[in-house]
mmCIF file of C-alpha atoms in Angstrom:
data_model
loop_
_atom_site.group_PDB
_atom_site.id
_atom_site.type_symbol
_atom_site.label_atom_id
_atom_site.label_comp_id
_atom_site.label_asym_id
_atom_site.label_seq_id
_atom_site.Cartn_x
_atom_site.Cartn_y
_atom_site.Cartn_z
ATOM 1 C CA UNK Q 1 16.127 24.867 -43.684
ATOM 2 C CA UNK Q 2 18.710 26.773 -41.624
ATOM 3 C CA UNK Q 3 16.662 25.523 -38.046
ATOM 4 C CA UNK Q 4 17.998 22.441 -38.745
ATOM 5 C CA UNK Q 5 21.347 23.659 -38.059
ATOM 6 C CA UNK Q 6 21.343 24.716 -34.584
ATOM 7 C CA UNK Q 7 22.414 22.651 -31.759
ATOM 8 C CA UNK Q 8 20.213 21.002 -28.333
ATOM 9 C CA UNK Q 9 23.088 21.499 -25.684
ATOM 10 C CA UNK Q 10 20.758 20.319 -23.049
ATOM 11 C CA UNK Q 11 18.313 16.801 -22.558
ATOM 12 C CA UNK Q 12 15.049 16.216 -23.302
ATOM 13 C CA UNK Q 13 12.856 16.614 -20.053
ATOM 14 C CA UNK Q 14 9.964 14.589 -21.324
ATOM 15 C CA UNK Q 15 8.929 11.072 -22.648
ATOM 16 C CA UNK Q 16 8.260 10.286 -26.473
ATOM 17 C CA UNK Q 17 5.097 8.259 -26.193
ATOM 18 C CA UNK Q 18 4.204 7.965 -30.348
ATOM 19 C CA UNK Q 19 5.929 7.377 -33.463
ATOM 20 C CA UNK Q 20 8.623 10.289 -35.492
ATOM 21 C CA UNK Q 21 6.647 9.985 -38.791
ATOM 22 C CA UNK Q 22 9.727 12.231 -40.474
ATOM 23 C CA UNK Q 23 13.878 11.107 -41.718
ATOM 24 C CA UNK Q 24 15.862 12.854 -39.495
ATOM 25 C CA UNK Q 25 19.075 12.072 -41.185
ATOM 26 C CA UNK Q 26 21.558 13.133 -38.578
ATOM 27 C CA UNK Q 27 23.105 12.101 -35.451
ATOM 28 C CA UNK Q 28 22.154 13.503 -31.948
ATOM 29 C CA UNK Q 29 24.763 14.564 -29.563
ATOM 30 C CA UNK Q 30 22.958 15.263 -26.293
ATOM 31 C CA UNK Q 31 21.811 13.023 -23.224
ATOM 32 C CA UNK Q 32 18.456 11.632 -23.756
ATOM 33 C CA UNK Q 33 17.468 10.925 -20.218
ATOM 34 C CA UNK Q 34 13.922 9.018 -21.376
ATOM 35 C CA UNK Q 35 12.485 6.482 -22.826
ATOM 36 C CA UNK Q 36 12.656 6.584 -26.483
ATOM 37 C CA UNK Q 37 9.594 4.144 -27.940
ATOM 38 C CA UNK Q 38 10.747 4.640 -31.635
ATOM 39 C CA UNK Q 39 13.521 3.530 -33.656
ATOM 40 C CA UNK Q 40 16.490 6.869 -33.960
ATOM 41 C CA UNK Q 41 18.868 5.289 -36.543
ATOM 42 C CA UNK Q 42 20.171 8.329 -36.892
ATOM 43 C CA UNK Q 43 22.585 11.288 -34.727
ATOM 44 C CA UNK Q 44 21.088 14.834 -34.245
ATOM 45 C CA UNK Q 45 23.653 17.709 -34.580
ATOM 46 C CA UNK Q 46 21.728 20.298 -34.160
ATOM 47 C CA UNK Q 47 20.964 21.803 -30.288
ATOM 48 C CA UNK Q 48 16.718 23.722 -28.950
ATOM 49 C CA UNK Q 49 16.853 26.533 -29.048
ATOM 50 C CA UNK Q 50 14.372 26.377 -26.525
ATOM 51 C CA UNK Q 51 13.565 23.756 -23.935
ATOM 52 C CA UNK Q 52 10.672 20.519 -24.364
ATOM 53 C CA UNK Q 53 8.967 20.668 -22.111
ATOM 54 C CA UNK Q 54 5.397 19.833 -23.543
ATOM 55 C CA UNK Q 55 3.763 16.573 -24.303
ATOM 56 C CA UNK Q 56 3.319 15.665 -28.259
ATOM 57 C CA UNK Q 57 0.595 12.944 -27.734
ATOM 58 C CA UNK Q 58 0.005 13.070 -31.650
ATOM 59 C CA UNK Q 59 2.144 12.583 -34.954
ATOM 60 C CA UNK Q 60 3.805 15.962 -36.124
ATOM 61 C CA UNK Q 61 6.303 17.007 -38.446
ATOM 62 C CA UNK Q 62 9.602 18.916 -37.708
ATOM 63 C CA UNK Q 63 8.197 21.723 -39.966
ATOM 64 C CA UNK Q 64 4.784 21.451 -38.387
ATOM 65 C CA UNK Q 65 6.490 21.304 -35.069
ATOM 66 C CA UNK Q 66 8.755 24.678 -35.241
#
């Protein structure tokens, strides 16, 4: 999927409150100023787009997602 090549060049404005069911199997290069409650064993290289700024109280994919 080319969306997974762009890059976030700015933080995540919003907490992370359930589980990435999904690999994401690259590293992430951008301030994450909020709690992260899951494991990220992994970098992201890719920059949004667009900003976060919505809740995900629920399991989603990155497909389902964008």
């Amino acid at each position: 999927r080319d969306f997974l090549s762009p890059v976030f060049p700015f933080p995540v404005p919003f907490p992370v409150p359930f589980p990435v069911p999904f690999p994401v199997p690259f590293p992430v290069p951008f301030p994450v100023p909020f709690p992260v409650p899951f494991p990220v064993p992994f970098p992201v290289p890719f920059p949004f787009p667009v900003p976060l700024s919505f809740p995900v109280p629920l399991p989603f994919s990155l497909f389902e997602l964008l």
